[in-house]
Amino acid sequence: MKKTMRIISLILMLLVFTTMIGCQNKNGSTIQQKDIRESVWTQLSKSEQNEMVGTWNDGKIEKSIAKKDSNTFTLDDKSLDGKEVYLITFKSKNESTIGNVRKLVDIKSGKIVGSAFRN
């Protein structure tokens, strides 16, 4: 009976340990994933946020290749030239005149690294 309880306890401890290891990133810190749209929204200026139709939840996420010599984007972080980034689009109240707000975002850090030109 005691031997069976020990085996069950050992199995439970292994399961708990395995689960904890699976929820950590390479640096050992627990991963806390936040929606990238919310992260970008908080980096926008208040005037940009007030210009939006809806909230961060309404943003559209795409992947794009960052190019420093682009006719459509300014790339603030030149180290990302030629690399894949997120392109987050928020619908603007001024869509018909100057277009929507579109931001290039580093996939790893979640930081805004560029913007689309607006008409």
PDB file of C-alpha atoms in Angstrom:
ATOM      1  CA  MET A   1       0.000   0.000   0.000  1.00  0.00           C
ATOM      2  CA  LYS A   2       2.778   2.452   0.940  1.00  0.00           C
ATOM      3  CA  LYS A   3       4.716   1.513  -2.156  1.00  0.00           C
ATOM      4  CA  THR A   4       1.684   2.202  -4.366  1.00  0.00           C
ATOM      5  CA  MET A   5       1.159   5.615  -2.727  1.00  0.00           C
ATOM      6  CA  ARG A   6       4.827   6.488  -3.302  1.00  0.00           C
ATOM      7  CA  ILE A   7       4.580   5.566  -6.960  1.00  0.00           C
ATOM      8  CA  ILE A   8       1.396   7.624  -7.392  1.00  0.00           C
ATOM      9  CA  SER A   9       3.006  10.582  -5.590  1.00  0.00           C
ATOM     10  CA  LEU A  10       6.097  10.312  -7.777  1.00  0.00           C
ATOM     11  CA  ILE A  11       4.002  10.237 -10.952  1.00  0.00           C
ATOM     12  CA  LEU A  12       2.003  13.287  -9.829  1.00  0.00           C
ATOM     13  CA  MET A  13       5.183  15.205  -8.999  1.00  0.00           C
ATOM     14  CA  LEU A  14       6.629  14.370 -12.416  1.00  0.00           C
ATOM     15  CA  LEU A  15       3.453  15.569 -14.129  1.00  0.00           C
ATOM     16  CA  VAL A  16       3.482  18.846 -12.198  1.00  0.00           C
ATOM     17  CA  PHE A  17       7.185  19.370 -12.896  1.00  0.00           C
ATOM     18  CA  THR A  18       6.739  18.629 -16.608  1.00  0.00           C
ATOM     19  CA  THR A  19       3.847  21.086 -16.826  1.00  0.00           C
ATOM     20  CA  MET A  20       5.879  23.815 -15.127  1.00  0.00           C
ATOM     21  CA  ILE A  21       8.828  23.293 -17.484  1.00  0.00           C
ATOM     22  CA  GLY A  22       6.495  23.487 -20.493  1.00  0.00           C
ATOM     23  CA  CYS A  23       5.254  26.935 -19.422  1.00  0.00           C
ATOM     24  CA  GLN A  24       8.668  28.569 -19.367  1.00  0.00           C
ATOM     25  CA  ASN A  25      10.619  30.220 -22.139  1.00  0.00           C
ATOM     26  CA  LYS A  26      14.343  29.774 -22.828  1.00  0.00           C
ATOM     27  CA  ASN A  27      15.304  32.338 -20.188  1.00  0.00           C
ATOM     28  CA  GLY A  28      13.378  30.451 -17.515  1.00  0.00           C
ATOM     29  CA  SER A  29      10.766  33.137 -16.990  1.00  0.00           C
ATOM     30  CA  THR A  30       7.093  32.299 -17.264  1.00  0.00           C
ATOM     31  CA  ILE A  31       5.568  33.260 -20.582  1.00  0.00           C
ATOM     32  CA  GLN A  32       2.776  35.797 -20.296  1.00  0.00           C
ATOM     33  CA  GLN A  33       1.370  36.262 -23.755  1.00  0.00           C
ATOM     34  CA  LYS A  34      -0.482  39.497 -24.365  1.00  0.00           C
ATOM     35  CA  ASP A  35      -2.372  40.101 -27.565  1.00  0.00           C
ATOM     36  CA  ILE A  36      -0.002  41.977 -29.891  1.00  0.00           C
ATOM     37  CA  ARG A  37      -2.803  44.368 -30.887  1.00  0.00           C
ATOM     38  CA  GLU A  38      -3.258  45.430 -27.263  1.00  0.00           C
ATOM     39  CA  SER A  39       0.476  45.898 -26.855  1.00  0.00           C
ATOM     40  CA  VAL A  40       0.650  48.108 -29.956  1.00  0.00           C
ATOM     41  CA  TRP A  41      -2.465  50.043 -28.884  1.00  0.00           C
ATOM     42  CA  THR A  42      -0.793  51.032 -25.612  1.00  0.00           C
ATOM     43  CA  GLN A  43       2.207  52.352 -27.579  1.00  0.00           C
ATOM     44  CA  LEU A  44       0.036  54.667 -29.693  1.00  0.00           C
ATOM     45  CA  SER A  45      -0.361  58.321 -28.786  1.00  0.00           C
ATOM     46  CA  LYS A  46      -3.648  59.417 -27.223  1.00  0.00           C
ATOM     47  CA  SER A  47      -4.532  61.341 -30.389  1.00  0.00           C
ATOM     48  CA  GLU A  48      -4.008  58.182 -32.477  1.00  0.00           C
ATOM     49  CA  GLN A  49      -6.138  56.147 -30.059  1.00  0.00           C
ATOM     50  CA  ASN A  50      -8.914  58.771 -30.158  1.00  0.00           C
ATOM     51  CA  GLU A  51      -8.858  58.673 -33.962  1.00  0.00           C
ATOM     52  CA  MET A  52      -9.665  54.950 -34.077  1.00  0.00           C
ATOM     53  CA  VAL A  53     -12.976  53.307 -34.833  1.00  0.00           C
ATOM     54  CA  GLY A  54     -13.410  50.698 -32.092  1.00  0.00           C
ATOM     55  CA  THR A  55     -10.692  49.418 -29.763  1.00  0.00           C
ATOM     56  CA  TRP A  56      -7.448  47.454 -29.957  1.00  0.00           C
ATOM     57  CA  ASN A  57      -9.580  44.316 -30.329  1.00  0.00           C
ATOM     58  CA  ASP A  58     -10.638  45.527 -33.784  1.00  0.00           C
ATOM     59  CA  GLY A  59      -7.074  45.737 -35.111  1.00  0.00           C
ATOM     60  CA  LYS A  60      -6.020  43.547 -38.025  1.00  0.00           C
ATOM     61  CA  ILE A  61      -2.783  41.516 -37.819  1.00  0.00           C
ATOM     62  CA  GLU A  62      -0.731  40.580 -40.885  1.00  0.00           C
ATOM     63  CA  LYS A  63       2.865  39.582 -41.471  1.00  0.00           C
ATOM     64  CA  SER A  64       5.030  41.648 -43.776  1.00  0.00           C
ATOM     65  CA  ILE A  65       8.679  42.062 -44.734  1.00  0.00           C
ATOM     66  CA  ALA A  66      10.239  45.274 -43.404  1.00  0.00           C
ATOM     67  CA  LYS A  67      12.130  47.309 -46.008  1.00  0.00           C
ATOM     68  CA  LYS A  68      14.104  50.427 -45.189  1.00  0.00           C
ATOM     69  CA  ASP A  69      13.787  51.712 -48.770  1.00  0.00           C
ATOM     70  CA  SER A  70      10.023  51.350 -49.030  1.00  0.00           C
ATOM     71  CA  ASN A  71       7.588  53.730 -50.691  1.00  0.00           C
ATOM     72  CA  THR A  72       4.845  52.785 -48.234  1.00  0.00           C
ATOM     73  CA  PHE A  73       6.569  52.543 -44.826  1.00  0.00           C
ATOM     74  CA  THR A  74       9.129  54.270 -42.666  1.00  0.00           C
ATOM     75  CA  LEU A  75      11.304  51.768 -40.827  1.00  0.00           C
ATOM     76  CA  ASP A  76      12.737  53.215 -37.605  1.00  0.00           C
ATOM     77  CA  ASP A  77      14.780  50.111 -36.699  1.00  0.00           C
ATOM     78  CA  LYS A  78      17.059  49.482 -39.698  1.00  0.00           C
ATOM     79  CA  SER A  79      18.299  46.201 -38.163  1.00  0.00           C
ATOM     80  CA  LEU A  80      14.942  44.690 -39.172  1.00  0.00           C
ATOM     81  CA  ASP A  81      15.443  45.480 -42.876  1.00  0.00           C
ATOM     82  CA  GLY A  82      14.428  42.400 -44.874  1.00  0.00           C
ATOM     83  CA  LYS A  83      13.031  40.627 -41.822  1.00  0.00           C
ATOM     84  CA  GLU A  84       9.472  39.518 -41.104  1.00  0.00           C
ATOM     85  CA  VAL A  85       7.424  41.853 -38.902  1.00  0.00           C
ATOM     86  CA  TYR A  86       3.791  42.239 -37.938  1.00  0.00           C
ATOM     87  CA  LEU A  87       1.731  44.833 -39.741  1.00  0.00           C
ATOM     88  CA  ILE A  88      -1.045  45.987 -37.423  1.00  0.00           C
ATOM     89  CA  THR A  89      -3.874  48.039 -38.938  1.00  0.00           C
ATOM     90  CA  PHE A  90      -6.367  50.036 -36.910  1.00  0.00           C
ATOM     91  CA  LYS A  91      -9.388  51.512 -38.690  1.00  0.00           C
ATOM     92  CA  SER A  92      -9.387  55.306 -38.539  1.00  0.00           C
ATOM     93  CA  LYS A  93     -12.243  57.796 -38.470  1.00  0.00           C
ATOM     94  CA  ASN A  94     -10.167  59.599 -41.126  1.00  0.00           C
ATOM     95  CA  GLU A  95      -9.856  56.560 -43.395  1.00  0.00           C
ATOM     96  CA  SER A  96     -11.408  58.303 -46.401  1.00  0.00           C
ATOM     97  CA  THR A  97      -9.038  61.289 -46.217  1.00  0.00           C
ATOM     98  CA  ILE A  98      -5.684  60.120 -44.826  1.00  0.00           C
ATOM     99  CA  GLY A  99      -6.122  56.360 -44.421  1.00  0.00           C
ATOM    100  CA  ASN A 100      -5.977  53.922 -41.531  1.00  0.00           C
ATOM    101  CA  VAL A 101      -3.238  53.775 -38.889  1.00  0.00           C
ATOM    102  CA  ARG A 102      -0.772  51.003 -39.800  1.00  0.00           C
ATOM    103  CA  LYS A 103       2.237  50.099 -37.669  1.00  0.00           C
ATOM    104  CA  LEU A 104       5.183  47.771 -38.261  1.00  0.00           C
ATOM    105  CA  VAL A 105       5.910  45.751 -35.126  1.00  0.00           C
ATOM    106  CA  ASP A 106       8.926  43.640 -34.177  1.00  0.00           C
ATOM    107  CA  ILE A 107       7.685  40.065 -33.752  1.00  0.00           C
ATOM    108  CA  LYS A 108      10.099  39.287 -30.895  1.00  0.00           C
ATOM    109  CA  SER A 109       9.774  42.433 -28.785  1.00  0.00           C
ATOM    110  CA  GLY A 110       6.279  43.635 -29.711  1.00  0.00           C
ATOM    111  CA  LYS A 111       7.631  47.183 -30.132  1.00  0.00           C
ATOM    112  CA  ILE A 112       6.525  49.505 -32.924  1.00  0.00           C
ATOM    113  CA  VAL A 113       9.436  49.771 -35.373  1.00  0.00           C
ATOM    114  CA  GLY A 114       7.817  51.687 -38.216  1.00  0.00           C
ATOM    115  CA  SER A 115       4.682  53.227 -39.675  1.00  0.00           C
ATOM    116  CA  ALA A 116       2.857  53.290 -42.980  1.00  0.00           C
ATOM    117  CA  PHE A 117       2.682  56.566 -44.839  1.00  0.00           C
ATOM    118  CA  ARG A 118      -0.773  58.069 -44.760  1.00  0.00           C
ATOM    119  CA  ASN A 119      -2.220  59.838 -47.819  1.00  0.00           C
TER     120      ASN A 119
END
